[in-house]
């Protein structure tokens, strides 16, 4: 029986498991735990035992609600034998702390402890949920591979029963395929353990609103020496009250976040382990079919999936007990049946661990390859003369990495170790670049492979991976501005290109200006030669562009790692490598549909040729830099390179793309279009009186609920759809991909409002426009576009008539643009 909030209590002994305070009750007493521990328990939990967090001795459970006058949001139960006192307290703050300053300070520190414990619980549960969501998404993809029939829209069954697991899986599979995701030849453990959040356009991390800076400020105040605190709070008790109320608000918010996380975990575990529609049940049914001769996938492939499911379930069940303090009791019996199935097919488990196979080229001497790459870590650092202490630390970090059960885990020790290795690696990489140029490329093979592919340790790759990168050499031709990382660093070193902006958008000049404040520089040209050296520019470019984009192009920054390892190879390297020719072809393929992708309007002035304030369309192909990474993201980094709006932008491409390269390129070009429009339009980028992609699209998103051209059903669908994306740019990118990939083929994917916006600002090439013009969905907007273009072309022809046959090249190109 819980405490009576109206009766005083002096150091009463409460045995473990006994309730202390009930959720929903109104606090009317100051409750102090002298000894022992109490646990905050989820009030909605069906077991009545699921823990939110715990509070130790000298804590005041429920003090936050005593301050804000709200009912208790959770139960408090003695998790260990406790000694508790209760003092009736109501009224102003001074009455709540019994008019004793030392009690008020103790209560504030208790709130500090509760805010910290609740937020730590949020972080722990966030990591657990991220793991659960990743497993669930990858099982959705695996289930589609094993049993595609439920994903066929024509197979959707009517009736009252709705399989929520398959419904969510359909969305996951659709996003994966639409965003360029590719299945390997055979699904294996490495592929199942990979993070596909980049391809699914989602973040697995919970977005907590906890203000850590504010919390740390309060913690520092309450951590001051007792005499300082005493003097401060005696001078103004309102300071202590304000701090306490601030902490009470933080705690209340953290508890609400914990309830959200509990609900999300419940849904995730239900789809994975509990009930008739759980994945564990679905795969057990498939195992029965497999034993009966069903062969949609091979037995080794299916056992790999089942093994992943069983091991993931075990991991999640252990994590459940650690986070909630109780055992999960809803597991379907099919989990044990799957274990029996795996035991029965033990012989196939070895085969099921096959890696994505990269074909070893004819003539490659594998023994010679392994001999030359043996001990690569030591060879690289010795050749580059890395300090003994740095070598020792990096080797120790690599050993710790190899010992991890899941080296690519998004949290915990694995992420910490990867971060430490990354910091050391980029120092080695920079030293490698200088040595490569100093010796004119005459460096050991391990150093060359590091610079080109991110190779570092031969023990982290399989033989076929080593054989491929050892013999891979891109001798193809680039038809556009395409560079590898070494060539790009050369251009920056020679000042042919300015260094890139950093993650905060700061330019090289702005960083140097801050670093050398005493120089009083006003513009780039003011930088002196002793500061603006080739070495400093390269160092800045590696830090600001290369290091950041190697991380971002993986597609999952939380699991990013600059070293090439077998854990990132989810498809054969020969199929993943991005060569100059392959990237050039994909750019050409995109321009064949979106011919104006890289065009922009610039102002041309040339009095010598009688050209005054002439706005023209000109094509400026961005710089495409192939960076030494492997992943599922082509990253649009800059839309322009300097102050000039006619300067080329920068797009980073992984040297190994483990998703459809054309889809990844579309995503980057969509982002490029959006940002370039904002740059060109300036403050008017979202001003609908100045039509542009950004202005028209943001207006559509903001006012779609009032748009008469959209049906109520479509508005509801859009409301759900928009929640999947964090920004208007992300929404636009999704629509752009549908525009290029499907609408250009006459397949309707967009609503009429978006279609009209895109047809106006992102017209298809003429041959495609002619093909779709007769379709009802396109006829009106096509005629309107054609009339506007014809009028513009006639206007330009009249204006340029004065040049006759000696028309300047820029003006002729502008005319040609409007003829397309």
PDB file of N, CA and C in Angstrom, residues 373 376-386 394 398 421-422 424-437 443-458 461 466 469-470 472 484-486 489 542 546 550 561-564 626-630 655-656:
ATOM      1  N   UNK A 373      50.470  -6.985 -49.384  1.00  0.00           N
ATOM      2  CA  UNK A 373      49.587  -6.233 -48.477  1.00  0.00           C
ATOM      3  C   UNK A 373      49.671  -6.719 -47.043  1.00  0.00           C
ATOM      4  N   UNK A 376      49.919  -4.319 -43.619  1.00  0.00           N
ATOM      5  CA  UNK A 376      49.752  -2.999 -44.253  1.00  0.00           C
ATOM      6  C   UNK A 376      49.781  -1.850 -43.256  1.00  0.00           C
ATOM      7  N   UNK A 377      49.199  -2.053 -42.089  1.00  0.00           N
ATOM      8  CA  UNK A 377      49.164  -0.973 -41.089  1.00  0.00           C
ATOM      9  C   UNK A 377      50.581  -0.514 -40.767  1.00  0.00           C
ATOM     10  N   UNK A 378      51.446  -1.484 -40.482  1.00  0.00           N
ATOM     11  CA  UNK A 378      52.834  -1.150 -40.160  1.00  0.00           C
ATOM     12  C   UNK A 378      53.575  -0.554 -41.337  1.00  0.00           C
ATOM     13  N   UNK A 379      53.345  -1.106 -42.542  1.00  0.00           N
ATOM     14  CA  UNK A 379      54.030  -0.608 -43.737  1.00  0.00           C
ATOM     15  C   UNK A 379      53.655   0.839 -44.029  1.00  0.00           C
ATOM     16  N   UNK A 380      52.360   1.147 -43.912  1.00  0.00           N
ATOM     17  CA  UNK A 380      51.897   2.511 -44.196  1.00  0.00           C
ATOM     18  C   UNK A 380      52.519   3.499 -43.220  1.00  0.00           C
ATOM     19  N   UNK A 381      52.428   3.198 -41.927  1.00  0.00           N
ATOM     20  CA  UNK A 381      52.889   4.165 -40.922  1.00  0.00           C
ATOM     21  C   UNK A 381      54.409   4.271 -40.896  1.00  0.00           C
ATOM     22  N   UNK A 382      55.120   3.186 -41.181  1.00  0.00           N
ATOM     23  CA  UNK A 382      56.584   3.248 -41.217  1.00  0.00           C
ATOM     24  C   UNK A 382      57.045   4.081 -42.400  1.00  0.00           C
ATOM     25  N   UNK A 383      56.436   3.869 -43.574  1.00  0.00           N
ATOM     26  CA  UNK A 383      56.820   4.625 -44.755  1.00  0.00           C
ATOM     27  C   UNK A 383      56.556   6.118 -44.568  1.00  0.00           C
ATOM     28  N   UNK A 384      55.458   6.435 -43.894  1.00  0.00           N
ATOM     29  CA  UNK A 384      55.095   7.846 -43.700  1.00  0.00           C
ATOM     30  C   UNK A 384      55.748   8.461 -42.467  1.00  0.00           C
ATOM     31  N   UNK A 385      56.556   7.648 -41.761  1.00  0.00           N
ATOM     32  CA  UNK A 385      57.285   8.113 -40.569  1.00  0.00           C
ATOM     33  C   UNK A 385      56.346   8.685 -39.501  1.00  0.00           C
ATOM     34  N   UNK A 386      55.270   7.955 -39.240  1.00  0.00           N
ATOM     35  CA  UNK A 386      54.341   8.340 -38.169  1.00  0.00           C
ATOM     36  C   UNK A 386      55.021   8.069 -36.835  1.00  0.00           C
ATOM     37  N   UNK A 394      47.222   3.730 -32.513  1.00  0.00           N
ATOM     38  CA  UNK A 394      46.353   3.330 -33.614  1.00  0.00           C
ATOM     39  C   UNK A 394      46.265   1.808 -33.726  1.00  0.00           C
ATOM     40  N   UNK A 398      42.846  -0.415 -33.393  1.00  0.00           N
ATOM     41  CA  UNK A 398      42.421  -1.384 -34.406  1.00  0.00           C
ATOM     42  C   UNK A 398      42.181  -2.763 -33.791  1.00  0.00           C
ATOM     43  N   UNK A 421      39.763   5.872 -34.051  1.00  0.00           N
ATOM     44  CA  UNK A 421      40.529   5.437 -35.220  1.00  0.00           C
ATOM     45  C   UNK A 421      40.442   6.481 -36.331  1.00  0.00           C
ATOM     46  N   UNK A 422      39.264   7.044 -36.527  1.00  0.00           N
ATOM     47  CA  UNK A 422      39.065   8.043 -37.584  1.00  0.00           C
ATOM     48  C   UNK A 422      39.966   9.250 -37.378  1.00  0.00           C
ATOM     49  N   UNK A 424      42.813   9.415 -35.869  1.00  0.00           N
ATOM     50  CA  UNK A 424      44.205   9.045 -36.169  1.00  0.00           C
ATOM     51  C   UNK A 424      44.391   8.828 -37.673  1.00  0.00           C
ATOM     52  N   UNK A 425      43.406   8.202 -38.299  1.00  0.00           N
ATOM     53  CA  UNK A 425      43.510   7.843 -39.712  1.00  0.00           C
ATOM     54  C   UNK A 425      43.704   9.069 -40.597  1.00  0.00           C
ATOM     55  N   UNK A 426      42.959  10.149 -40.326  1.00  0.00           N
ATOM     56  CA  UNK A 426      43.040  11.297 -41.224  1.00  0.00           C
ATOM     57  C   UNK A 426      44.379  12.019 -41.125  1.00  0.00           C
ATOM     58  N   UNK A 427      45.054  11.896 -39.997  1.00  0.00           N
ATOM     59  CA  UNK A 427      46.416  12.434 -39.905  1.00  0.00           C
ATOM     60  C   UNK A 427      47.353  11.621 -40.798  1.00  0.00           C
ATOM     61  N   UNK A 428      47.147  10.295 -40.793  1.00  0.00           N
ATOM     62  CA  UNK A 428      47.950   9.417 -41.646  1.00  0.00           C
ATOM     63  C   UNK A 428      47.632   9.698 -43.111  1.00  0.00           C
ATOM     64  N   UNK A 429      46.361   9.867 -43.439  1.00  0.00           N
ATOM     65  CA  UNK A 429      45.954  10.118 -44.825  1.00  0.00           C
ATOM     66  C   UNK A 429      46.609  11.398 -45.347  1.00  0.00           C
ATOM     67  N   UNK A 430      46.613  12.455 -44.547  1.00  0.00           N
ATOM     68  CA  UNK A 430      47.210  13.719 -44.973  1.00  0.00           C
ATOM     69  C   UNK A 430      48.704  13.547 -45.219  1.00  0.00           C
ATOM     70  N   UNK A 431      49.375  12.832 -44.312  1.00  0.00           N
ATOM     71  CA  UNK A 431      50.804  12.568 -44.495  1.00  0.00           C
ATOM     72  C   UNK A 431      51.023  11.744 -45.769  1.00  0.00           C
ATOM     73  N   UNK A 432      50.100  10.818 -46.038  1.00  0.00           N
ATOM     74  CA  UNK A 432      50.189   9.989 -47.240  1.00  0.00           C
ATOM     75  C   UNK A 432      50.079  10.813 -48.513  1.00  0.00           C
ATOM     76  N   UNK A 433      49.185  11.805 -48.518  1.00  0.00           N
ATOM     77  CA  UNK A 433      49.030  12.651 -49.713  1.00  0.00           C
ATOM     78  C   UNK A 433      50.314  13.423 -49.997  1.00  0.00           C
ATOM     79  N   UNK A 434      50.901  14.050 -48.948  1.00  0.00           N
ATOM     80  CA  UNK A 434      52.130  14.822 -49.154  1.00  0.00           C
ATOM     81  C   UNK A 434      53.248  13.922 -49.682  1.00  0.00           C
ATOM     82  N   UNK A 435      53.357  12.732 -49.116  1.00  0.00           N
ATOM     83  CA  UNK A 435      54.417  11.804 -49.530  1.00  0.00           C
ATOM     84  C   UNK A 435      54.171  11.336 -50.966  1.00  0.00           C
ATOM     85  N   UNK A 436      52.912  11.125 -51.320  1.00  0.00           N
ATOM     86  CA  UNK A 436      52.554  10.679 -52.675  1.00  0.00           C
ATOM     87  C   UNK A 436      52.989  11.715 -53.703  1.00  0.00           C
ATOM     88  N   UNK A 437      52.738  12.992 -53.431  1.00  0.00           N
ATOM     89  CA  UNK A 437      53.102  14.040 -54.367  1.00  0.00           C
ATOM     90  C   UNK A 437      54.613  14.299 -54.360  1.00  0.00           C
ATOM     91  N   UNK A 443      54.986   5.258 -54.299  1.00  0.00           N
ATOM     92  CA  UNK A 443      54.768   4.879 -52.903  1.00  0.00           C
ATOM     93  C   UNK A 443      54.382   3.403 -52.853  1.00  0.00           C
ATOM     94  N   UNK A 444      54.541   2.768 -51.700  1.00  0.00           N
ATOM     95  CA  UNK A 444      54.127   1.364 -51.578  1.00  0.00           C
ATOM     96  C   UNK A 444      52.653   1.197 -51.904  1.00  0.00           C
ATOM     97  N   UNK A 445      52.280   0.016 -52.393  1.00  0.00           N
ATOM     98  CA  UNK A 445      50.896  -0.247 -52.774  1.00  0.00           C
ATOM     99  C   UNK A 445      49.901   0.022 -51.648  1.00  0.00           C
ATOM    100  N   UNK A 446      50.171  -0.360 -50.385  1.00  0.00           N
ATOM    101  CA  UNK A 446      49.206  -0.066 -49.313  1.00  0.00           C
ATOM    102  C   UNK A 446      48.893   1.424 -49.179  1.00  0.00           C
ATOM    103  N   UNK A 447      49.905   2.277 -49.364  1.00  0.00           N
ATOM    104  CA  UNK A 447      49.678   3.730 -49.276  1.00  0.00           C
ATOM    105  C   UNK A 447      48.790   4.187 -50.430  1.00  0.00           C
ATOM    106  N   UNK A 448      49.064   3.690 -51.620  1.00  0.00           N
ATOM    107  CA  UNK A 448      48.266   4.049 -52.798  1.00  0.00           C
ATOM    108  C   UNK A 448      46.812   3.628 -52.616  1.00  0.00           C
ATOM    109  N   UNK A 449      46.599   2.416 -52.104  1.00  0.00           N
ATOM    110  CA  UNK A 449      45.232   1.920 -51.891  1.00  0.00           C
ATOM    111  C   UNK A 449      44.517   2.715 -50.804  1.00  0.00           C
ATOM    112  N   UNK A 450      45.249   3.169 -49.805  1.00  0.00           N
ATOM    113  CA  UNK A 450      44.646   4.007 -48.765  1.00  0.00           C
ATOM    114  C   UNK A 450      44.138   5.310 -49.377  1.00  0.00           C
ATOM    115  N   UNK A 451      44.960   5.949 -50.185  1.00  0.00           N
ATOM    116  CA  UNK A 451      44.587   7.240 -50.771  1.00  0.00           C
ATOM    117  C   UNK A 451      43.411   7.120 -51.732  1.00  0.00           C
ATOM    118  N   UNK A 452      43.340   6.006 -52.462  1.00  0.00           N
ATOM    119  CA  UNK A 452      42.286   5.848 -53.469  1.00  0.00           C
ATOM    120  C   UNK A 452      41.002   5.221 -52.942  1.00  0.00           C
ATOM    121  N   UNK A 453      41.130   4.272 -51.997  1.00  0.00           N
ATOM    122  CA  UNK A 453      39.963   3.489 -51.596  1.00  0.00           C
ATOM    123  C   UNK A 453      39.686   3.466 -50.086  1.00  0.00           C
ATOM    124  N   UNK A 454      40.541   4.077 -49.280  1.00  0.00           N
ATOM    125  CA  UNK A 454      40.340   4.011 -47.840  1.00  0.00           C
ATOM    126  C   UNK A 454      40.853   2.719 -47.234  1.00  0.00           C
ATOM    127  N   UNK A 455      41.639   1.955 -47.991  1.00  0.00           N
ATOM    128  CA  UNK A 455      42.233   0.722 -47.466  1.00  0.00           C
ATOM    129  C   UNK A 455      43.244   1.062 -46.360  1.00  0.00           C
ATOM    130  N   UNK A 456      43.320   0.198 -45.336  1.00  0.00           N
ATOM    131  CA  UNK A 456      44.304   0.447 -44.283  1.00  0.00           C
ATOM    132  C   UNK A 456      44.842  -0.844 -43.660  1.00  0.00           C
ATOM    133  N   UNK A 457      43.964  -1.817 -43.474  1.00  0.00           N
ATOM    134  CA  UNK A 457      44.347  -3.047 -42.792  1.00  0.00           C
ATOM    135  C   UNK A 457      43.804  -4.233 -43.584  1.00  0.00           C
ATOM    136  N   UNK A 458      44.718  -5.065 -44.091  1.00  0.00           N
ATOM    137  CA  UNK A 458      44.294  -6.191 -44.932  1.00  0.00           C
ATOM    138  C   UNK A 458      43.455  -7.204 -44.158  1.00  0.00           C
ATOM    139  N   UNK A 461      39.523  -7.049 -44.607  1.00  0.00           N
ATOM    140  CA  UNK A 461      38.900  -7.354 -45.889  1.00  0.00           C
ATOM    141  C   UNK A 461      39.107  -8.827 -46.243  1.00  0.00           C
ATOM    142  N   UNK A 466      40.579  -7.767 -51.511  1.00  0.00           N
ATOM    143  CA  UNK A 466      41.981  -7.367 -51.661  1.00  0.00           C
ATOM    144  C   UNK A 466      42.418  -7.494 -53.114  1.00  0.00           C
ATOM    145  N   UNK A 469      40.760  -4.477 -55.310  1.00  0.00           N
ATOM    146  CA  UNK A 469      41.314  -3.119 -55.172  1.00  0.00           C
ATOM    147  C   UNK A 469      42.792  -3.093 -55.577  1.00  0.00           C
ATOM    148  N   UNK A 470      43.478  -4.241 -55.427  1.00  0.00           N
ATOM    149  CA  UNK A 470      44.886  -4.305 -55.806  1.00  0.00           C
ATOM    150  C   UNK A 470      45.049  -4.109 -57.312  1.00  0.00           C
ATOM    151  N   UNK A 472      42.448  -2.976 -59.392  1.00  0.00           N
ATOM    152  CA  UNK A 472      41.516  -1.994 -59.967  1.00  0.00           C
ATOM    153  C   UNK A 472      42.246  -0.700 -60.298  1.00  0.00           C
ATOM    154  N   UNK A 484      39.244  12.461 -58.918  1.00  0.00           N
ATOM    155  CA  UNK A 484      39.371  11.655 -57.708  1.00  0.00           C
ATOM    156  C   UNK A 484      39.929  12.539 -56.600  1.00  0.00           C
ATOM    157  N   UNK A 485      40.014  12.026 -55.411  1.00  0.00           N
ATOM    158  CA  UNK A 485      40.382  12.867 -54.267  1.00  0.00           C
ATOM    159  C   UNK A 485      41.796  13.433 -54.417  1.00  0.00           C
ATOM    160  N   UNK A 486      42.731  12.654 -54.985  1.00  0.00           N
ATOM    161  CA  UNK A 486      44.109  13.139 -55.139  1.00  0.00           C
ATOM    162  C   UNK A 486      44.164  14.289 -56.147  1.00  0.00           C
ATOM    163  N   UNK A 489      42.671  17.421 -54.539  1.00  0.00           N
ATOM    164  CA  UNK A 489      43.583  18.069 -53.593  1.00  0.00           C
ATOM    165  C   UNK A 489      44.700  18.793 -54.344  1.00  0.00           C
ATOM    166  N   UNK A 542      41.216  18.760 -46.605  1.00  0.00           N
ATOM    167  CA  UNK A 542      41.052  17.404 -46.069  1.00  0.00           C
ATOM    168  C   UNK A 542      40.110  17.436 -44.867  1.00  0.00           C
ATOM    169  N   UNK A 546      37.034  16.561 -47.404  1.00  0.00           N
ATOM    170  CA  UNK A 546      37.248  15.132 -47.613  1.00  0.00           C
ATOM    171  C   UNK A 546      36.808  14.303 -46.410  1.00  0.00           C
ATOM    172  N   UNK A 550      33.572  11.816 -46.709  1.00  0.00           N
ATOM    173  CA  UNK A 550      33.764  10.377 -46.582  1.00  0.00           C
ATOM    174  C   UNK A 550      32.773   9.826 -45.567  1.00  0.00           C
ATOM    175  N   UNK A 561      32.653   4.977 -41.124  1.00  0.00           N
ATOM    176  CA  UNK A 561      34.022   4.586 -40.790  1.00  0.00           C
ATOM    177  C   UNK A 561      34.861   4.812 -42.039  1.00  0.00           C
ATOM    178  N   UNK A 562      35.956   5.573 -41.964  1.00  0.00           N
ATOM    179  CA  UNK A 562      36.713   5.890 -43.177  1.00  0.00           C
ATOM    180  C   UNK A 562      37.531   4.726 -43.721  1.00  0.00           C
ATOM    181  N   UNK A 563      37.786   3.705 -42.904  1.00  0.00           N
ATOM    182  CA  UNK A 563      38.545   2.552 -43.362  1.00  0.00           C
ATOM    183  C   UNK A 563      37.640   1.588 -44.122  1.00  0.00           C
ATOM    184  N   UNK A 564      38.120   1.051 -45.216  1.00  0.00           N
ATOM    185  CA  UNK A 564      37.357   0.074 -45.984  1.00  0.00           C
ATOM    186  C   UNK A 564      37.423  -1.275 -45.281  1.00  0.00           C
ATOM    187  N   UNK A 626      35.227  12.195 -56.571  1.00  0.00           N
ATOM    188  CA  UNK A 626      35.079  10.808 -56.116  1.00  0.00           C
ATOM    189  C   UNK A 626      35.955  10.626 -54.886  1.00  0.00           C
ATOM    190  N   UNK A 627      35.329  10.412 -53.740  1.00  0.00           N
ATOM    191  CA  UNK A 627      36.061  10.336 -52.470  1.00  0.00           C
ATOM    192  C   UNK A 627      36.260   8.884 -52.048  1.00  0.00           C
ATOM    193  N   UNK A 628      37.303   8.586 -51.265  1.00  0.00           N
ATOM    194  CA  UNK A 628      37.596   7.199 -50.862  1.00  0.00           C
ATOM    195  C   UNK A 628      36.656   6.694 -49.771  1.00  0.00           C
ATOM    196  N   UNK A 629      35.438   6.352 -50.169  1.00  0.00           N
ATOM    197  CA  UNK A 629      34.466   5.838 -49.199  1.00  0.00           C
ATOM    198  C   UNK A 629      33.568   4.819 -49.889  1.00  0.00           C
ATOM    199  N   UNK A 630      32.786   4.121 -49.098  1.00  0.00           N
ATOM    200  CA  UNK A 630      31.817   3.166 -49.628  1.00  0.00           C
ATOM    201  C   UNK A 630      30.480   3.461 -48.979  1.00  0.00           C
ATOM    202  N   UNK A 655      33.600   6.245 -53.897  1.00  0.00           N
ATOM    203  CA  UNK A 655      34.262   5.447 -54.927  1.00  0.00           C
ATOM    204  C   UNK A 655      33.580   4.098 -55.091  1.00  0.00           C
ATOM    205  N   UNK A 656      32.912   3.625 -54.027  1.00  0.00           N
ATOM    206  CA  UNK A 656      32.100   2.407 -54.118  1.00  0.00           C
ATOM    207  C   UNK A 656      30.674   2.763 -53.708  1.00  0.00           C
TER     208      UNK A 656
END
